[in-house]
Amino acid sequence: LVYGTRAKKPGFMLPWLILTSLAVVANIVINIFQMITLGSQAIISGLISISLTVLISGYFIVVVRSYRRQLLEERDDGNLAGYGVPPQHYGQQYGQPQQYGQQQQYGQPQQYGNPPPYG
């Protein structure tokens, strides 16, 4: 999660989201099992534990998921910062037309192997 956030790589956030979601579900199941086996003594503490787990973990899951979606949208919009591509190479990635009044020519991808845009 930390590396994915610092490097702006949404793929590294997905395992954290999955494991945290599984941990929340496991915590709920364990607390329900304890409430059933221990009876009335564990009902209030189990409900408090489930509530805190869902609220706090749920908040963090929503925040990380939102940031991951933001990174994915930036990638889809053509912002290649999330892939470690230096800004001076953004246009070269997809064979963008050359500037300064030259005829639009789409060349072969130079460095990263991405295809030229279609259209």
Short mmCIF file of N, CA, C and O in Angstrom, two decimals:
data_model
loop_
_atom_site.label_atom_id
_atom_site.label_comp_id
_atom_site.label_asym_id
_atom_site.label_seq_id
_atom_site.Cartn_x
_atom_site.Cartn_y
_atom_site.Cartn_z
N LEU A 1 0.83 -1.20 0.00
CA LEU A 1 0.00 0.00 0.00
C LEU A 1 0.87 1.25 0.00
O LEU A 1 0.63 2.16 -0.79
N VAL A 2 1.88 1.29 0.85
CA VAL A 2 2.73 2.48 0.93
C VAL A 2 3.49 2.68 -0.38
O VAL A 2 3.54 3.79 -0.91
N TYR A 3 4.05 1.61 -0.91
CA TYR A 3 4.79 1.73 -2.17
C TYR A 3 3.85 2.15 -3.31
O TYR A 3 4.19 2.99 -4.12
N GLY A 4 2.69 1.53 -3.37
CA GLY A 4 1.73 1.88 -4.41
C GLY A 4 1.29 3.32 -4.34
O GLY A 4 1.08 3.98 -5.36
N THR A 5 1.16 3.85 -3.14
CA THR A 5 0.75 5.24 -2.97
C THR A 5 1.88 6.18 -3.36
O THR A 5 1.66 7.15 -4.08
N ARG A 6 3.09 5.90 -2.91
CA ARG A 6 4.21 6.78 -3.22
C ARG A 6 4.57 6.75 -4.69
O ARG A 6 4.88 7.77 -5.29
N ALA A 7 4.53 5.57 -5.30
CA ALA A 7 4.91 5.43 -6.70
C ALA A 7 3.73 5.66 -7.65
O ALA A 7 3.90 5.60 -8.85
N LYS A 8 2.56 5.89 -7.09
CA LYS A 8 1.33 6.10 -7.87
C LYS A 8 1.05 4.90 -8.79
O LYS A 8 0.77 5.05 -9.97
N LYS A 9 1.14 3.72 -8.20
CA LYS A 9 0.86 2.48 -8.93
C LYS A 9 -0.34 1.80 -8.29
O LYS A 9 -0.24 1.21 -7.22
N PRO A 10 -1.51 1.90 -8.94
CA PRO A 10 -2.73 1.38 -8.34
C PRO A 10 -2.75 -0.13 -8.16
O PRO A 10 -3.45 -0.65 -7.31
N GLY A 11 -1.94 -0.85 -8.92
CA GLY A 11 -1.91 -2.30 -8.79
C GLY A 11 -1.41 -2.77 -7.44
O GLY A 11 -1.78 -3.84 -6.97
N PHE A 12 -0.58 -1.98 -6.79
CA PHE A 12 -0.04 -2.35 -5.49
C PHE A 12 -1.03 -2.07 -4.36
O PHE A 12 -0.79 -2.47 -3.22
N MET A 13 -2.10 -1.37 -4.65
CA MET A 13 -3.11 -1.09 -3.63
C MET A 13 -4.17 -2.18 -3.55
O MET A 13 -4.81 -2.35 -2.52
N LEU A 14 -4.35 -2.90 -4.64
CA LEU A 14 -5.39 -3.92 -4.70
C LEU A 14 -5.19 -5.04 -3.66
O LEU A 14 -6.17 -5.43 -3.00
N PRO A 15 -3.99 -5.58 -3.46
CA PRO A 15 -3.84 -6.63 -2.44
C PRO A 15 -4.22 -6.14 -1.04
O PRO A 15 -4.84 -6.87 -0.27
N TRP A 16 -3.88 -4.89 -0.73
CA TRP A 16 -4.25 -4.34 0.58
C TRP A 16 -5.77 -4.26 0.71
O TRP A 16 -6.32 -4.61 1.76
N LEU A 17 -6.43 -3.82 -0.34
CA LEU A 17 -7.89 -3.73 -0.30
C LEU A 17 -8.53 -5.10 -0.09
O LEU A 17 -9.45 -5.26 0.71
N ILE A 18 -8.01 -6.09 -0.79
CA ILE A 18 -8.57 -7.44 -0.68
C ILE A 18 -8.32 -8.02 0.72
O ILE A 18 -9.24 -8.54 1.35
N LEU A 19 -7.08 -7.92 1.20
CA LEU A 19 -6.77 -8.48 2.52
C LEU A 19 -7.51 -7.77 3.64
O LEU A 19 -7.97 -8.40 4.59
N THR A 20 -7.65 -6.46 3.55
CA THR A 20 -8.37 -5.73 4.58
C THR A 20 -9.85 -6.09 4.57
O THR A 20 -10.47 -6.25 5.63
N SER A 21 -10.42 -6.23 3.39
CA SER A 21 -11.83 -6.64 3.30
C SER A 21 -12.04 -8.03 3.89
O SER A 21 -13.01 -8.27 4.63
N LEU A 22 -11.13 -8.95 3.59
CA LEU A 22 -11.22 -10.28 4.16
C LEU A 22 -11.06 -10.26 5.67
O LEU A 22 -11.73 -11.01 6.40
N ALA A 23 -10.17 -9.41 6.18
CA ALA A 23 -9.98 -9.29 7.62
C ALA A 23 -11.23 -8.76 8.31
O ALA A 23 -11.59 -9.21 9.40
N VAL A 24 -11.91 -7.81 7.68
CA VAL A 24 -13.14 -7.27 8.25
C VAL A 24 -14.21 -8.36 8.31
O VAL A 24 -14.88 -8.54 9.33
N VAL A 25 -14.36 -9.10 7.23
CA VAL A 25 -15.35 -10.19 7.20
C VAL A 25 -15.00 -11.25 8.25
O VAL A 25 -15.88 -11.73 8.97
N ALA A 26 -13.73 -11.61 8.36
CA ALA A 26 -13.31 -12.60 9.35
C ALA A 26 -13.58 -12.10 10.76
O ALA A 26 -14.04 -12.87 11.62
N ASN A 27 -13.31 -10.84 11.02
CA ASN A 27 -13.56 -10.27 12.35
C ASN A 27 -15.05 -10.32 12.68
O ASN A 27 -15.43 -10.66 13.81
N ILE A 28 -15.90 -10.02 11.71
CA ILE A 28 -17.35 -10.07 11.94
C ILE A 28 -17.79 -11.50 12.25
O ILE A 28 -18.55 -11.74 13.20
N VAL A 29 -17.29 -12.45 11.47
CA VAL A 29 -17.66 -13.85 11.68
C VAL A 29 -17.20 -14.33 13.05
O VAL A 29 -17.95 -14.99 13.78
N ILE A 30 -15.99 -14.00 13.43
CA ILE A 30 -15.46 -14.42 14.74
C ILE A 30 -16.27 -13.80 15.87
O ILE A 30 -16.60 -14.48 16.86
N ASN A 31 -16.60 -12.54 15.75
CA ASN A 31 -17.38 -11.89 16.80
C ASN A 31 -18.79 -12.47 16.90
O ASN A 31 -19.32 -12.64 18.01
N ILE A 32 -19.40 -12.79 15.78
CA ILE A 32 -20.73 -13.41 15.82
C ILE A 32 -20.63 -14.80 16.46
O ILE A 32 -21.48 -15.18 17.29
N PHE A 33 -19.59 -15.55 16.12
CA PHE A 33 -19.40 -16.87 16.72
C PHE A 33 -19.21 -16.75 18.24
O PHE A 33 -19.78 -17.52 19.00
N GLN A 34 -18.45 -15.77 18.68
CA GLN A 34 -18.25 -15.56 20.12
C GLN A 34 -19.55 -15.15 20.81
O GLN A 34 -19.82 -15.58 21.93
N MET A 35 -20.35 -14.32 20.14
CA MET A 35 -21.62 -13.92 20.74
C MET A 35 -22.56 -15.11 20.89
O MET A 35 -23.29 -15.22 21.87
N ILE A 36 -22.51 -16.03 19.94
CA ILE A 36 -23.37 -17.22 20.01
C ILE A 36 -22.90 -18.16 21.11
O ILE A 36 -23.70 -18.67 21.90
N THR A 37 -21.59 -18.38 21.18
CA THR A 37 -21.07 -19.36 22.14
C THR A 37 -21.06 -18.83 23.57
O THR A 37 -21.30 -19.58 24.51
N LEU A 38 -20.78 -17.55 23.76
CA LEU A 38 -20.68 -17.01 25.12
C LEU A 38 -22.01 -16.47 25.64
O LEU A 38 -22.14 -16.17 26.82
N GLY A 39 -22.95 -16.30 24.77
CA GLY A 39 -24.28 -15.87 25.22
C GLY A 39 -24.36 -14.38 25.47
O GLY A 39 -23.69 -13.56 24.83
N SER A 40 -25.16 -14.02 26.44
CA SER A 40 -25.48 -12.61 26.70
C SER A 40 -24.28 -11.80 27.20
O SER A 40 -24.29 -10.59 27.11
N GLN A 41 -23.28 -12.46 27.71
CA GLN A 41 -22.11 -11.74 28.21
C GLN A 41 -21.33 -11.07 27.08
O GLN A 41 -20.73 -10.02 27.28
N ALA A 42 -21.33 -11.67 25.92
CA ALA A 42 -20.49 -11.18 24.83
C ALA A 42 -21.26 -10.38 23.78
O ALA A 42 -20.65 -9.87 22.84
N ILE A 43 -22.56 -10.23 23.95
CA ILE A 43 -23.34 -9.57 22.91
C ILE A 43 -22.97 -8.09 22.78
O ILE A 43 -22.72 -7.59 21.67
N ILE A 44 -22.92 -7.38 23.88
CA ILE A 44 -22.63 -5.94 23.82
C ILE A 44 -21.21 -5.70 23.34
O ILE A 44 -20.97 -4.87 22.45
N SER A 45 -20.24 -6.43 23.89
CA SER A 45 -18.85 -6.23 23.45
C SER A 45 -18.67 -6.66 21.99
O SER A 45 -17.91 -6.04 21.24
N GLY A 46 -19.37 -7.69 21.56
CA GLY A 46 -19.30 -8.13 20.18
C GLY A 46 -19.87 -7.09 19.22
O GLY A 46 -19.29 -6.83 18.16
N LEU A 47 -21.00 -6.51 19.59
CA LEU A 47 -21.60 -5.48 18.75
C LEU A 47 -20.72 -4.24 18.66
O LEU A 47 -20.59 -3.63 17.59
N ILE A 48 -20.11 -3.88 19.77
CA ILE A 48 -19.19 -2.72 19.77
C ILE A 48 -17.98 -3.02 18.89
O ILE A 48 -17.56 -2.19 18.09
N SER A 49 -17.44 -4.23 19.03
CA SER A 49 -16.27 -4.61 18.23
C SER A 49 -16.61 -4.63 16.74
O SER A 49 -15.83 -4.13 15.91
N ILE A 50 -17.75 -5.19 16.39
CA ILE A 50 -18.16 -5.23 14.99
C ILE A 50 -18.37 -3.82 14.45
O ILE A 50 -17.92 -3.48 13.35
N SER A 51 -19.02 -2.97 15.24
CA SER A 51 -19.27 -1.59 14.80
C SER A 51 -17.98 -0.83 14.55
O SER A 51 -17.83 -0.16 13.53
N LEU A 52 -17.05 -0.92 15.50
CA LEU A 52 -15.77 -0.21 15.35
C LEU A 52 -14.97 -0.75 14.16
O LEU A 52 -14.38 0.02 13.41
N THR A 53 -14.97 -2.06 14.00
CA THR A 53 -14.24 -2.66 12.89
C THR A 53 -14.80 -2.19 11.55
O THR A 53 -14.05 -1.79 10.66
N VAL A 54 -16.12 -2.23 11.41
CA VAL A 54 -16.74 -1.84 10.15
C VAL A 54 -16.53 -0.35 9.89
O VAL A 54 -16.20 0.06 8.77
N LEU A 55 -16.69 0.49 10.90
CA LEU A 55 -16.55 1.93 10.70
C LEU A 55 -15.12 2.34 10.35
O LEU A 55 -14.88 3.05 9.38
N ILE A 56 -14.17 1.90 11.16
CA ILE A 56 -12.78 2.34 10.96
C ILE A 56 -12.19 1.70 9.71
O ILE A 56 -11.64 2.39 8.84
N SER A 57 -12.29 0.39 9.58
CA SER A 57 -11.74 -0.28 8.40
C SER A 57 -12.49 0.14 7.14
O SER A 57 -11.88 0.30 6.08
N GLY A 58 -13.79 0.29 7.26
CA GLY A 58 -14.57 0.73 6.11
C GLY A 58 -14.14 2.09 5.61
O GLY A 58 -14.06 2.31 4.40
N TYR A 59 -13.84 2.99 6.54
CA TYR A 59 -13.37 4.32 6.15
C TYR A 59 -12.06 4.23 5.37
O TYR A 59 -11.90 4.83 4.32
N PHE A 60 -11.11 3.45 5.91
CA PHE A 60 -9.82 3.32 5.23
C PHE A 60 -9.97 2.64 3.87
O PHE A 60 -9.29 3.00 2.91
N ILE A 61 -10.84 1.66 3.78
CA ILE A 61 -11.07 0.99 2.50
C ILE A 61 -11.63 1.97 1.48
O ILE A 61 -11.21 2.00 0.32
N VAL A 62 -12.57 2.79 1.91
CA VAL A 62 -13.16 3.78 0.99
C VAL A 62 -12.12 4.79 0.53
O VAL A 62 -12.06 5.14 -0.65
N VAL A 63 -11.26 5.24 1.44
CA VAL A 63 -10.23 6.22 1.07
C VAL A 63 -9.23 5.63 0.08
O VAL A 63 -8.92 6.24 -0.95
N VAL A 64 -8.72 4.44 0.36
CA VAL A 64 -7.74 3.81 -0.52
C VAL A 64 -8.37 3.47 -1.87
O VAL A 64 -7.77 3.68 -2.92
N ARG A 65 -9.60 2.97 -1.85
CA ARG A 65 -10.29 2.64 -3.10
C ARG A 65 -10.52 3.89 -3.95
O ARG A 65 -10.36 3.87 -5.17
N SER A 66 -10.87 4.99 -3.30
CA SER A 66 -11.08 6.24 -4.02
C SER A 66 -9.79 6.73 -4.66
O SER A 66 -9.78 7.15 -5.82
N TYR A 67 -8.68 6.67 -3.91
CA TYR A 67 -7.40 7.10 -4.46
C TYR A 67 -6.96 6.18 -5.60
O TYR A 67 -6.43 6.64 -6.61
N ARG A 68 -7.22 4.89 -5.46
CA ARG A 68 -6.88 3.94 -6.52
C ARG A 68 -7.67 4.25 -7.79
O ARG A 68 -7.12 4.25 -8.89
N ARG A 69 -8.95 4.54 -7.64
CA ARG A 69 -9.77 4.90 -8.81
C ARG A 69 -9.26 6.18 -9.46
O ARG A 69 -9.26 6.31 -10.67
N GLN A 70 -8.84 7.13 -8.62
CA GLN A 70 -8.31 8.39 -9.16
C GLN A 70 -7.06 8.11 -9.99
O GLN A 70 -6.91 8.67 -11.08
N LEU A 71 -6.18 7.26 -9.50
CA LEU A 71 -4.98 6.92 -10.26
C LEU A 71 -5.33 6.21 -11.55
O LEU A 71 -4.72 6.46 -12.59
N LEU A 72 -6.30 5.32 -11.50
CA LEU A 72 -6.71 4.61 -12.72
C LEU A 72 -7.32 5.57 -13.74
O LEU A 72 -7.09 5.43 -14.94
N GLU A 73 -8.10 6.55 -13.28
CA GLU A 73 -8.67 7.53 -14.19
C GLU A 73 -7.60 8.41 -14.81
O GLU A 73 -7.67 8.75 -15.98
N GLU A 74 -6.59 8.79 -14.02
CA GLU A 74 -5.49 9.59 -14.56
C GLU A 74 -4.76 8.80 -15.63
O GLU A 74 -4.37 9.35 -16.66
N ARG A 75 -4.59 7.50 -15.41
CA ARG A 75 -3.92 6.66 -16.39
C ARG A 75 -4.75 6.59 -17.68
O ARG A 75 -4.22 6.68 -18.77
N ASP A 76 -6.05 6.45 -17.54
CA ASP A 76 -6.91 6.36 -18.70
C ASP A 76 -7.02 7.68 -19.45
O ASP A 76 -7.29 7.70 -20.64
N ASP A 77 -6.81 8.79 -18.76
CA ASP A 77 -6.86 10.11 -19.39
C ASP A 77 -5.58 10.42 -20.15
O ASP A 77 -5.47 11.47 -20.76
N GLY A 78 -4.59 9.55 -20.07
CA GLY A 78 -3.35 9.78 -20.79
C GLY A 78 -2.24 10.33 -19.91
O GLY A 78 -1.15 10.57 -20.38
N ASN A 79 -2.49 10.53 -18.65
CA ASN A 79 -1.45 10.99 -17.75
C ASN A 79 -0.63 9.77 -17.35
O ASN A 79 -1.10 8.90 -16.64
N LEU A 80 0.58 9.70 -17.81
CA LEU A 80 1.41 8.52 -17.59
C LEU A 80 2.30 8.63 -16.37
O LEU A 80 3.21 7.83 -16.20
N ALA A 81 2.04 9.60 -15.49
CA ALA A 81 2.88 9.77 -14.32
C ALA A 81 2.85 8.55 -13.42
O ALA A 81 3.81 8.24 -12.74
N GLY A 82 1.75 7.82 -13.41
CA GLY A 82 1.63 6.65 -12.57
C GLY A 82 2.49 5.48 -13.01
O GLY A 82 2.61 4.50 -12.32
N TYR A 83 3.08 5.58 -14.18
CA TYR A 83 3.89 4.49 -14.69
C TYR A 83 5.38 4.79 -14.65
O TYR A 83 6.16 4.07 -15.25
N GLY A 84 5.77 5.84 -14.00
CA GLY A 84 7.18 6.17 -13.90
C GLY A 84 7.76 6.71 -15.19
O GLY A 84 8.96 6.65 -15.41
N VAL A 85 6.92 7.22 -16.08
CA VAL A 85 7.39 7.77 -17.34
C VAL A 85 7.75 9.23 -17.12
O VAL A 85 6.93 10.00 -16.64
N PRO A 86 8.96 9.63 -17.43
CA PRO A 86 9.34 11.03 -17.25
C PRO A 86 8.48 11.94 -18.12
O PRO A 86 8.10 11.56 -19.22
N PRO A 87 8.15 13.15 -17.64
CA PRO A 87 7.28 14.05 -18.40
C PRO A 87 7.77 14.35 -19.80
O PRO A 87 6.97 14.51 -20.70
N GLN A 88 9.08 14.39 -20.04
CA GLN A 88 9.57 14.71 -21.37
C GLN A 88 9.27 13.60 -22.37
O GLN A 88 9.36 13.80 -23.57
N HIS A 89 8.89 12.41 -21.91
CA HIS A 89 8.61 11.29 -22.80
C HIS A 89 7.12 11.04 -22.98
O HIS A 89 6.75 10.08 -23.64
N TYR A 90 6.25 11.85 -22.40
CA TYR A 90 4.81 11.59 -22.50
C TYR A 90 4.36 11.52 -23.95
O TYR A 90 3.68 10.62 -24.35
N GLY A 91 4.71 12.50 -24.76
CA GLY A 91 4.27 12.55 -26.14
C GLY A 91 4.90 11.48 -27.00
O GLY A 91 4.33 11.02 -27.98
N GLN A 92 6.10 11.04 -26.65
CA GLN A 92 6.80 10.05 -27.44
C GLN A 92 6.23 8.66 -27.25
O GLN A 92 6.40 7.80 -28.09
N GLN A 93 5.51 8.45 -26.16
CA GLN A 93 4.96 7.15 -25.86
C GLN A 93 4.08 6.63 -26.99
O GLN A 93 4.22 5.52 -27.44
N TYR A 94 3.14 7.41 -27.40
CA TYR A 94 2.12 6.97 -28.32
C TYR A 94 2.34 7.51 -29.72
O TYR A 94 1.44 7.54 -30.53
N GLY A 95 3.55 7.93 -30.02
CA GLY A 95 3.85 8.43 -31.35
C GLY A 95 3.06 9.68 -31.68
O GLY A 95 2.48 9.78 -32.75
N GLN A 96 3.00 10.62 -30.77
CA GLN A 96 2.25 11.85 -30.99
C GLN A 96 2.84 12.62 -32.16
O GLN A 96 4.03 12.51 -32.46
N PRO A 97 2.02 13.40 -32.86
CA PRO A 97 2.54 14.16 -34.01
C PRO A 97 3.59 15.16 -33.57
O PRO A 97 3.56 15.68 -32.46
N GLN A 98 4.54 15.40 -34.45
CA GLN A 98 5.60 16.34 -34.14
C GLN A 98 5.04 17.76 -34.16
O GLN A 98 4.08 18.05 -34.85
N GLN A 99 5.68 18.63 -33.43
CA GLN A 99 5.19 20.01 -33.30
C GLN A 99 5.83 20.91 -34.34
O GLN A 99 6.55 20.47 -35.22
N TYR A 100 5.56 22.18 -34.22
CA TYR A 100 6.14 23.26 -35.01
C TYR A 100 5.74 23.18 -36.48
O TYR A 100 6.54 23.31 -37.38
N GLY A 101 4.45 22.92 -36.76
CA GLY A 101 3.92 23.03 -38.10
C GLY A 101 4.26 21.88 -39.02
O GLY A 101 3.93 21.92 -40.20
N GLN A 102 4.90 20.86 -38.56
CA GLN A 102 5.21 19.73 -39.42
C GLN A 102 3.96 18.89 -39.64
O GLN A 102 3.00 18.94 -38.87
N GLN A 103 3.99 18.15 -40.71
CA GLN A 103 2.85 17.29 -41.00
C GLN A 103 2.70 16.25 -39.90
O GLN A 103 3.69 15.77 -39.36
N GLN A 104 1.45 15.92 -39.59
CA GLN A 104 1.23 14.94 -38.54
C GLN A 104 1.71 13.58 -38.98
O GLN A 104 1.20 13.02 -39.95
N GLN A 105 2.70 13.08 -38.28
CA GLN A 105 3.23 11.76 -38.58
C GLN A 105 3.27 10.97 -37.28
O GLN A 105 3.84 11.42 -36.30
N TYR A 106 2.68 9.83 -37.33
CA TYR A 106 2.71 8.97 -36.16
C TYR A 106 3.80 7.93 -36.37
O TYR A 106 3.69 7.06 -37.22
N GLY A 107 4.84 8.05 -35.57
CA GLY A 107 5.96 7.14 -35.71
C GLY A 107 5.77 5.89 -34.87
O GLY A 107 4.77 5.71 -34.19
N GLN A 108 6.75 5.04 -34.94
CA GLN A 108 6.72 3.84 -34.13
C GLN A 108 6.99 4.23 -32.68
O GLN A 108 7.69 5.18 -32.41
N PRO A 109 6.43 3.47 -31.75
CA PRO A 109 6.73 3.75 -30.34
C PRO A 109 8.24 3.66 -30.11
O PRO A 109 8.89 2.74 -30.59
N GLN A 110 8.76 4.63 -29.40
CA GLN A 110 10.20 4.70 -29.28
C GLN A 110 10.76 3.89 -28.13
O GLN A 110 11.72 3.17 -28.29
N GLN A 111 10.14 4.04 -26.95
CA GLN A 111 10.84 3.50 -25.80
C GLN A 111 10.06 2.44 -25.06
O GLN A 111 10.64 1.51 -24.55
N TYR A 112 8.74 2.53 -24.99
CA TYR A 112 8.01 1.69 -24.07
C TYR A 112 7.12 0.66 -24.77
O TYR A 112 6.42 -0.08 -24.14
N GLY A 113 7.11 0.62 -26.07
CA GLY A 113 6.39 -0.41 -26.78
C GLY A 113 4.88 -0.21 -26.84
O GLY A 113 4.17 -1.16 -27.10
N ASN A 114 4.37 0.98 -26.62
CA ASN A 114 2.94 1.22 -26.70
C ASN A 114 2.54 1.52 -28.14
O ASN A 114 3.27 2.17 -28.86
N PRO A 115 1.37 1.08 -28.56
CA PRO A 115 0.94 1.32 -29.94
C PRO A 115 0.52 2.77 -30.13
O PRO A 115 0.14 3.45 -29.18
N PRO A 116 0.57 3.26 -31.39
CA PRO A 116 0.12 4.62 -31.65
C PRO A 116 -1.40 4.68 -31.50
O PRO A 116 -2.08 3.67 -31.61
N PRO A 117 -1.94 5.89 -31.25
CA PRO A 117 -3.39 5.99 -31.08
C PRO A 117 -4.11 5.74 -32.41
O PRO A 117 -3.56 6.00 -33.48
N TYR A 118 -5.30 5.23 -32.32
CA TYR A 118 -6.09 4.95 -33.51
C TYR A 118 -7.09 6.08 -33.71
O TYR A 118 -7.61 6.63 -32.78
N GLY A 119 -7.37 6.40 -34.95
CA GLY A 119 -8.40 7.39 -35.17
C GLY A 119 -8.13 8.31 -36.25
O GLY A 119 -7.51 8.82 -36.92
#
